[in-house]
PDB file of C-alpha atoms in Angstrom:
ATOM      1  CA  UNK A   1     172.796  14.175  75.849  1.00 89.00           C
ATOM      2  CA  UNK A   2     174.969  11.965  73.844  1.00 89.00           C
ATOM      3  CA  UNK A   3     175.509   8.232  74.804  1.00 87.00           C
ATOM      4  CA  UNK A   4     178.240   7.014  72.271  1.00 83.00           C
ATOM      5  CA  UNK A   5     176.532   4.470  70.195  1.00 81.00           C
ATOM      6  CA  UNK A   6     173.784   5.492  68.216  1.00 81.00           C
ATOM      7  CA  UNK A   7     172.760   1.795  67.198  1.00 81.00           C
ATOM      8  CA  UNK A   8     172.215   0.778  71.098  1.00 82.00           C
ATOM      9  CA  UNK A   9     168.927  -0.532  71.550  1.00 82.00           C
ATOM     10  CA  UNK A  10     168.964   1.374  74.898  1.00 86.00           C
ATOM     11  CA  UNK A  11     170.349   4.667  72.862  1.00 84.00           C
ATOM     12  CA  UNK A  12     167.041   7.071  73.973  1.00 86.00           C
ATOM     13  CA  UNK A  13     166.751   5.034  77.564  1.00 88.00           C
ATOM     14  CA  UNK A  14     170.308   6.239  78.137  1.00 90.00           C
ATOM     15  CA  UNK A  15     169.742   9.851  76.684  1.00 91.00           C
ATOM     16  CA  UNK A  16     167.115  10.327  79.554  1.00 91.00           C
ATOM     17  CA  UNK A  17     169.566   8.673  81.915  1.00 92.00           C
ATOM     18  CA  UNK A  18     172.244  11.572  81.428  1.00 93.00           C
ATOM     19  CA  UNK A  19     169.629  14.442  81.122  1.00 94.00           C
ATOM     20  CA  UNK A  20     167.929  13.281  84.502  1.00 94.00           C
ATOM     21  CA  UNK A  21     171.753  13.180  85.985  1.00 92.00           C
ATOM     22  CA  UNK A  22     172.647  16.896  85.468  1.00 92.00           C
ATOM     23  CA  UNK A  23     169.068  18.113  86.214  1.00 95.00           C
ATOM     24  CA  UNK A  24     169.989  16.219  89.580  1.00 93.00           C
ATOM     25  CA  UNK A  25     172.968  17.679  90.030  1.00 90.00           C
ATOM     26  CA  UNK A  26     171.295  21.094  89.796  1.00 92.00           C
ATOM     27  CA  UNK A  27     168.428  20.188  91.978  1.00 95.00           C
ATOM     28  CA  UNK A  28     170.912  18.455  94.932  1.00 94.00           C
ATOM     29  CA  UNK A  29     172.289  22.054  94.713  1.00 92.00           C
ATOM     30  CA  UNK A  30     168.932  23.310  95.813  1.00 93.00           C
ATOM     31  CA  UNK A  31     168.592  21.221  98.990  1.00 95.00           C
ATOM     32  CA  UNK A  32     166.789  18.330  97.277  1.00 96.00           C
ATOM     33  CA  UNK A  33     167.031  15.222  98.161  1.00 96.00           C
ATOM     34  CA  UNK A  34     166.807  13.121  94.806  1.00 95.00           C
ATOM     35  CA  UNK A  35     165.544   9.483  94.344  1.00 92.00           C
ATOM     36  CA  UNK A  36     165.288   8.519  90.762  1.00 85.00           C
ATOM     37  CA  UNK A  37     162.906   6.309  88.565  1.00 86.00           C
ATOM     38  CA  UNK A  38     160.573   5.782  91.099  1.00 86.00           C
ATOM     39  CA  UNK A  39     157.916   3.294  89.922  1.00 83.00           C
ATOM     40  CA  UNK A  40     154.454   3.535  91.330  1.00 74.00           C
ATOM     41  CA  UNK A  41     150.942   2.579  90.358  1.00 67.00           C
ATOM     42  CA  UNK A  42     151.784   1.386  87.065  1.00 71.00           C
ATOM     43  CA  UNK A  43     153.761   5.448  86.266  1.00 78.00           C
ATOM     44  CA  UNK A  44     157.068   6.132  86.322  1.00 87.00           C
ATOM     45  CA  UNK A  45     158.579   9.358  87.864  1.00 92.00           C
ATOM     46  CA  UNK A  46     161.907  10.040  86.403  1.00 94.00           C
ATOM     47  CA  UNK A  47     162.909  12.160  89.630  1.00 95.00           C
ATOM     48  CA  UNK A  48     161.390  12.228  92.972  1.00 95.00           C
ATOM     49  CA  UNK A  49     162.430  14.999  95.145  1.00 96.00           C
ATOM     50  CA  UNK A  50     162.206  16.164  99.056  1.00 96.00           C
ATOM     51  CA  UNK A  51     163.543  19.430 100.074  1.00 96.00           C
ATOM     52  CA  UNK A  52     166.310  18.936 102.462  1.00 96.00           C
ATOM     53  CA  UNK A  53     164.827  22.298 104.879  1.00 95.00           C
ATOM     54  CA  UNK A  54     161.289  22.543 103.900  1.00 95.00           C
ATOM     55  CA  UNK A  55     160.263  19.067 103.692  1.00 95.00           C
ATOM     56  CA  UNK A  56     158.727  19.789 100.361  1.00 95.00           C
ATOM     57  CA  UNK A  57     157.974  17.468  97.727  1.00 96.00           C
ATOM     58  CA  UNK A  58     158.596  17.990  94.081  1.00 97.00           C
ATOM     59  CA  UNK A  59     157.561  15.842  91.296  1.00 96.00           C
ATOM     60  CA  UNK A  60     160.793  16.014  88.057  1.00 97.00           C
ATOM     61  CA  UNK A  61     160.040  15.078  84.578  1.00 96.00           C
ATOM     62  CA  UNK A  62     163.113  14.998  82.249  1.00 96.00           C
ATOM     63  CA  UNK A  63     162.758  15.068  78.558  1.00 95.00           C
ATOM     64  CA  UNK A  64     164.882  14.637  75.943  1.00 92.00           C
ATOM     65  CA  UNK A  65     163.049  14.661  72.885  1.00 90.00           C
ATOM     66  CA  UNK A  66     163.796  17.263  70.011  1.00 87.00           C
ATOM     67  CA  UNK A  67     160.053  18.068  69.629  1.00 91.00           C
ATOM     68  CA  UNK A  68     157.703  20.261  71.164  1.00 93.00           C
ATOM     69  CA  UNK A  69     156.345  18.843  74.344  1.00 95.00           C
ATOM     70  CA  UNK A  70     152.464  18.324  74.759  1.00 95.00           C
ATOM     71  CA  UNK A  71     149.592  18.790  77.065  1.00 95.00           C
ATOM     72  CA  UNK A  72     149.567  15.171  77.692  1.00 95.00           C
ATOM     73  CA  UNK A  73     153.282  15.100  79.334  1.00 95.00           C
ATOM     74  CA  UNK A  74     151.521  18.336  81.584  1.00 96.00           C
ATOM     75  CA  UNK A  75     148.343  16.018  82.530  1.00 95.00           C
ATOM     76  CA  UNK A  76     151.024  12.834  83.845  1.00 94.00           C
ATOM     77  CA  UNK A  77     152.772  15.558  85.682  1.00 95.00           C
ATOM     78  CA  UNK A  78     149.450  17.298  87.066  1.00 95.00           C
ATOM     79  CA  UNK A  79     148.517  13.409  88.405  1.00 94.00           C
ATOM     80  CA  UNK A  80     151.159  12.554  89.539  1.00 93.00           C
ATOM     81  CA  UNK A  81     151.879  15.789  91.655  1.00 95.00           C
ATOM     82  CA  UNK A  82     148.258  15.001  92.687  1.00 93.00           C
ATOM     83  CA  UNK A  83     148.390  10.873  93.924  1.00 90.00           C
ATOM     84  CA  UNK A  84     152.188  11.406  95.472  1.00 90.00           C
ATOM     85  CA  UNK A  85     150.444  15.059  97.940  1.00 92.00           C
ATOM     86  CA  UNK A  86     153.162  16.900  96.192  1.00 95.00           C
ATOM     87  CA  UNK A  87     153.927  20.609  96.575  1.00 96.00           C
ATOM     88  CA  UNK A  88     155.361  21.234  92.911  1.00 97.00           C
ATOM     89  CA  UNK A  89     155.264  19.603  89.697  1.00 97.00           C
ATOM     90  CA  UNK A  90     158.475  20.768  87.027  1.00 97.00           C
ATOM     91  CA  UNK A  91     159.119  19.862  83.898  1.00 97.00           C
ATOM     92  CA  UNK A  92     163.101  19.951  82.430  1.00 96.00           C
ATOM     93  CA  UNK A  93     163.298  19.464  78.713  1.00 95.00           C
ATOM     94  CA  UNK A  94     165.412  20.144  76.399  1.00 92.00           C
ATOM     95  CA  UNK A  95     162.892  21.615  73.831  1.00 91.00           C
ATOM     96  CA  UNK A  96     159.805  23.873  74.229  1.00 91.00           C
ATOM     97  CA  UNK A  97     156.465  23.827  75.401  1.00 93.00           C
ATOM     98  CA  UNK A  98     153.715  23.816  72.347  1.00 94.00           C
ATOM     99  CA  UNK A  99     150.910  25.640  72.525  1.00 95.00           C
ATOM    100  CA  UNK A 100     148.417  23.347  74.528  1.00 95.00           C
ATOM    101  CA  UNK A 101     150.860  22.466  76.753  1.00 95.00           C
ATOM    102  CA  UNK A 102     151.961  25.803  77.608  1.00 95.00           C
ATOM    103  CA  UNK A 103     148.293  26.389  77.845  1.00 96.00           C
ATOM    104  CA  UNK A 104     147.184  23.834  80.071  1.00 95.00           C
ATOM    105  CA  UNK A 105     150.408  24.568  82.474  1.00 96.00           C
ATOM    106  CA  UNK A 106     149.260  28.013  82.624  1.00 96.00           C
ATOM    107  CA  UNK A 107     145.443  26.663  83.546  1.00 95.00           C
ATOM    108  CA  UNK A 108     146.230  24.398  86.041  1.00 95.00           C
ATOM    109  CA  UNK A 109     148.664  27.400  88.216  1.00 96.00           C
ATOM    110  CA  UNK A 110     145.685  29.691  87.727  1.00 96.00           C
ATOM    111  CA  UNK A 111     143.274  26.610  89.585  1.00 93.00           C
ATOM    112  CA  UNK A 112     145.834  26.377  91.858  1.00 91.00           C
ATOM    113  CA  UNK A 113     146.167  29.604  92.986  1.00 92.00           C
ATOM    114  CA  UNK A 114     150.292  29.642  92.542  1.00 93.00           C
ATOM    115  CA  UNK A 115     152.793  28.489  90.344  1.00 94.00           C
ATOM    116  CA  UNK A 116     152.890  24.769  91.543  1.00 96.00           C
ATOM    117  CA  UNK A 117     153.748  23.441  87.800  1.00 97.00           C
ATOM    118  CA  UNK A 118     156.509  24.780  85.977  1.00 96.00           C
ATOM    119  CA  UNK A 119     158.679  24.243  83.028  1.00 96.00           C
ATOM    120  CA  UNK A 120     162.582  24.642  82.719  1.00 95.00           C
ATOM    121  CA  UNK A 121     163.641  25.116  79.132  1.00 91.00           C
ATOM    122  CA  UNK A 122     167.234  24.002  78.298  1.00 89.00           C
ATOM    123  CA  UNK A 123     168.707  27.832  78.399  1.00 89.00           C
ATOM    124  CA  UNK A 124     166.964  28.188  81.424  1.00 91.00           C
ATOM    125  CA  UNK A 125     168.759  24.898  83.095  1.00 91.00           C
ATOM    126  CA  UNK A 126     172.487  25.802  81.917  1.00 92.00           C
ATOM    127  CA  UNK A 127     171.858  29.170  83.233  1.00 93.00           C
ATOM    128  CA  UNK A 128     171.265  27.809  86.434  1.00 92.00           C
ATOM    129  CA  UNK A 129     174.208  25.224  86.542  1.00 92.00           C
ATOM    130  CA  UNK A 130     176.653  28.177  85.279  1.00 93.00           C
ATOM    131  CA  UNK A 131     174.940  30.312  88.710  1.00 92.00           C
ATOM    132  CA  UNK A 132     175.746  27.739  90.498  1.00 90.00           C
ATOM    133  CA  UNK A 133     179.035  27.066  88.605  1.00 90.00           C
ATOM    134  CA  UNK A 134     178.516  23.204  87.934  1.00 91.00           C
ATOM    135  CA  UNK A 135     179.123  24.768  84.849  1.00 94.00           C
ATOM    136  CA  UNK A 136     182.174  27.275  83.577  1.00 94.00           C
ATOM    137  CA  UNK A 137     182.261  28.958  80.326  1.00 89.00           C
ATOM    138  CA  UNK A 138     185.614  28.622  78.287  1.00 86.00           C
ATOM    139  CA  UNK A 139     188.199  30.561  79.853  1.00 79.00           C
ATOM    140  CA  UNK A 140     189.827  31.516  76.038  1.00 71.00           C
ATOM    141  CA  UNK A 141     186.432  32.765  73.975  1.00 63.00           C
ATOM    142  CA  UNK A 142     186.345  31.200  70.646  1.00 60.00           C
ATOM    143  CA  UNK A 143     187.276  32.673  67.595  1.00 59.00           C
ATOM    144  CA  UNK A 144     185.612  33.165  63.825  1.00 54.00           C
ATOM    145  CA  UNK A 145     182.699  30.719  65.549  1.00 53.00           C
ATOM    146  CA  UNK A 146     179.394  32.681  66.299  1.00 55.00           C
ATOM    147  CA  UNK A 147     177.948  32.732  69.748  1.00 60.00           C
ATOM    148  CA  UNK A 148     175.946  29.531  69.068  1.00 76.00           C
ATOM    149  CA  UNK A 149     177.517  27.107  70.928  1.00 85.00           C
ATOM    150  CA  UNK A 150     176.225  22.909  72.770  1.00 92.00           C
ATOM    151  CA  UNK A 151     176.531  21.669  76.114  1.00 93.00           C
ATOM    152  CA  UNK A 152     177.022  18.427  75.496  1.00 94.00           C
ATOM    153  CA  UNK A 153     176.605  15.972  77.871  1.00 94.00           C
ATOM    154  CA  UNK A 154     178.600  12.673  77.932  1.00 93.00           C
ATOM    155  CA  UNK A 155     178.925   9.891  79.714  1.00 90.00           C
ATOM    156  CA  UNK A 156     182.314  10.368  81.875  1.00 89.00           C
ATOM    157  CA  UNK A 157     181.944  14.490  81.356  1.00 93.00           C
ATOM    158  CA  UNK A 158     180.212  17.501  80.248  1.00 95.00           C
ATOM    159  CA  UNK A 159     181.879  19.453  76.560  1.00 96.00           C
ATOM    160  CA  UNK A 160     180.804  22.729  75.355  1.00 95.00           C
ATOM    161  CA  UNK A 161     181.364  22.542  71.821  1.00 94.00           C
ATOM    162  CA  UNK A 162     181.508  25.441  68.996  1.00 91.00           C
ATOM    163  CA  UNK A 163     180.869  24.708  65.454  1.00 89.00           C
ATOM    164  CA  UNK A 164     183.785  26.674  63.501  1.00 86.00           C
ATOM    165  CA  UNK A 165     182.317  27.777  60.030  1.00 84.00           C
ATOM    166  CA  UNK A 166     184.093  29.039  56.741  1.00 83.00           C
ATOM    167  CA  UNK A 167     184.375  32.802  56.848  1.00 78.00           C
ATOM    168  CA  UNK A 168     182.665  32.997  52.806  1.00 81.00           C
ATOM    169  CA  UNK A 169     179.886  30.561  52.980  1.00 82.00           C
ATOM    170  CA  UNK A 170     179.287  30.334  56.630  1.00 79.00           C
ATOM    171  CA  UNK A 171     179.056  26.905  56.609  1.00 86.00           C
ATOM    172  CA  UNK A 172     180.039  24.550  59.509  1.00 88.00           C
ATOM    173  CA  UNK A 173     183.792  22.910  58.709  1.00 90.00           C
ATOM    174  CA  UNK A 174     184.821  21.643  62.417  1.00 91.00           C
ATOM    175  CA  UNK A 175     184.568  21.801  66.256  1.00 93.00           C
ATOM    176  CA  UNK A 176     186.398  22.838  68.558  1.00 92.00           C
ATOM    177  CA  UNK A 177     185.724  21.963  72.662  1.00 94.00           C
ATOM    178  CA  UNK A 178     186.058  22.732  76.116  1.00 95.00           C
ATOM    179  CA  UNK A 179     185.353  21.055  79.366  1.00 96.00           C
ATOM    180  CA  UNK A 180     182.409  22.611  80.677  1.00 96.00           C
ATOM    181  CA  UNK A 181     183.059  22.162  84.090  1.00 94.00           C
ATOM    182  CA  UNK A 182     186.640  23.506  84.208  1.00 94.00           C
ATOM    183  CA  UNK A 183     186.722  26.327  81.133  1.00 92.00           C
ATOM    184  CA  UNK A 184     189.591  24.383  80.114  1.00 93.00           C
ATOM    185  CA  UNK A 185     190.285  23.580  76.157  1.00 93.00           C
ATOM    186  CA  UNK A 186     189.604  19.856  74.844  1.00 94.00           C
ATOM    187  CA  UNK A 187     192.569  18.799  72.156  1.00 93.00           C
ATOM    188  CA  UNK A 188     191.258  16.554  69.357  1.00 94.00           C
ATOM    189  CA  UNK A 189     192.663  13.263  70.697  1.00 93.00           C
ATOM    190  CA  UNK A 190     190.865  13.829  73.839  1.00 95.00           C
ATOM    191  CA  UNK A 191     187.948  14.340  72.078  1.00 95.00           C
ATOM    192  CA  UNK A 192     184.911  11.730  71.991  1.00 94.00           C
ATOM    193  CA  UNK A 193     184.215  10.060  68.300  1.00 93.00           C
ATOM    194  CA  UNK A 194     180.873  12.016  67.317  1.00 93.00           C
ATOM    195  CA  UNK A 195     180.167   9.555  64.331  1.00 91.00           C
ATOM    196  CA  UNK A 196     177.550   7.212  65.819  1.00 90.00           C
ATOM    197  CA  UNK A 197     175.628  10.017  67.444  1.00 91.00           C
ATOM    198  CA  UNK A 198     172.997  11.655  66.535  1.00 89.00           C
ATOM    199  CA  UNK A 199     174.823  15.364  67.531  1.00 91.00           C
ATOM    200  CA  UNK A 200     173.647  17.675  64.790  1.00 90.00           C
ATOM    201  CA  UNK A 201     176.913  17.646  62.663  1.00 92.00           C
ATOM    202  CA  UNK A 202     178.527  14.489  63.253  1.00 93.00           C
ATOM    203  CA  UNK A 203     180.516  14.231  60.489  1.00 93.00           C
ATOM    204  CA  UNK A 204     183.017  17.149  61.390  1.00 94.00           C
ATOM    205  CA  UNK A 205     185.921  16.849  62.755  1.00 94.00           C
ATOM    206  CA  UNK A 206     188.101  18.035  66.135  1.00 94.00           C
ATOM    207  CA  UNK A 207     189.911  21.468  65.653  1.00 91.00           C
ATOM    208  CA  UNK A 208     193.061  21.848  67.052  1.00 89.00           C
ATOM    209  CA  UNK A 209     192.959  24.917  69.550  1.00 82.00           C
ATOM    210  CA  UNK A 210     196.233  25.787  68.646  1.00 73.00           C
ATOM    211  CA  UNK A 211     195.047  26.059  64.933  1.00 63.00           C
ATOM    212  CA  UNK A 212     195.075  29.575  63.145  1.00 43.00           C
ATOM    213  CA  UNK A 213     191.622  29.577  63.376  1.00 49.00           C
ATOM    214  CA  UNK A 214     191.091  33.009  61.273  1.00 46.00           C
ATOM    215  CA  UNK A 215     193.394  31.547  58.486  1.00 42.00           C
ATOM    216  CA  UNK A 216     191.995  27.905  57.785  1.00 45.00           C
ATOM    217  CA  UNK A 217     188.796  29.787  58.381  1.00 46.00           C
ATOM    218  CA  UNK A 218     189.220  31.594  54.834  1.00 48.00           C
TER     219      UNK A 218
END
């Protein structure tokens, strides 16, 4: 998630914004009805969800932090599930469970008798969008870039983008883009100014597609 000014006092506020957009988008796809930042009771739930057929409730957290998640964000979920009568509780992040948390998740669905909490790690989410196809991968592959790649998540549109690194030293020199919800290639003047983010290498610079990627490579 990558609002373009780093320095905005509402930088993180808007970070959750986008994530809790696209993990909408995924969960409108599954017959959810989606109302979100729902304030109640002095606790905010970022997504608060009724199955269109089933008439099923389902409690959302979305969280963006780079960290391990734990127990505590599992014990808001487990009371909140419990004060709204909710059928599920998920979590969406877009880093793992730790240990406790993972632990207490796992507790609470063997109390309950079924998996009424679960977590969605960020692989698992895109995986689900690209099922659905909210999401397409690029239709030309990338080449001399590894498999590693970032859905990036913008304001006005969704990127994938592929760090290119130097053939010798493996090192990252540049990006290279495609919309991730057409396949189609992103030229460098189209492409958003990384500089104030907080993306992991914002310092490099847009890579022509048309480039001889294997030669400027060496």
């Amino acid at each position: 998630m990558i609002p373009l000014n780093k320095a905005n006092e509402r930088y993180r506020n808007d970070k959750g914004r986008l994530f809790e957009r696209i993990v909408g988008q995924f969960l409108k796809n599954q017959s959810f009805t989606v109302t979100e930042r729902v304030r109640d009771v002095g606790s905010e739930i970022d997504l608060l969800c009724s199955n269109d057929l089933s008439g099923d409730i389902a409690i959302v957290e979305c969280k963006t932090q780079s960290e391990a998640l734990q127990s505590s964000v599992v014990n808001k979920l487990h009371t909140d599930v419990s004060l709204h009568d909710a059928h599920v509780g998920w979590i969406f992040s877009i880093s793992n469970l730790g240990k406790e948390a993972e632990g207490r998740l796992k507790k609470l669905n063997e109390k309950e008798g079924e998996e009424t909490f679960r977590h969605f790690s960020p692989s698992a989410l895109v995986g689900y969008l690209l099922k659905i196809n909210a999401l397409v991968e690029p239709f030309v592959a990338p080449q001399g870039v590894p498999n590693a790649k970032y859905l990036c998540i913008f304001e006005d549109r969704y990127l994938w983008v592929y760090p290119v690194h130097e053939s010798s030293s493996g090192q990252p020199i540049a990006l290279q883009a495609w919309n991730a919800e057409t396949g189609e290639t992103i030229n460098p003047n189209d492409a958003p100014d990384l500089s104030s983010t907080d993306f992991p290498f914002p310092e490099l610079k847009w890579w022509d597609h048309e480039a001889n990627e294997r030669s400027a490579a060496k």
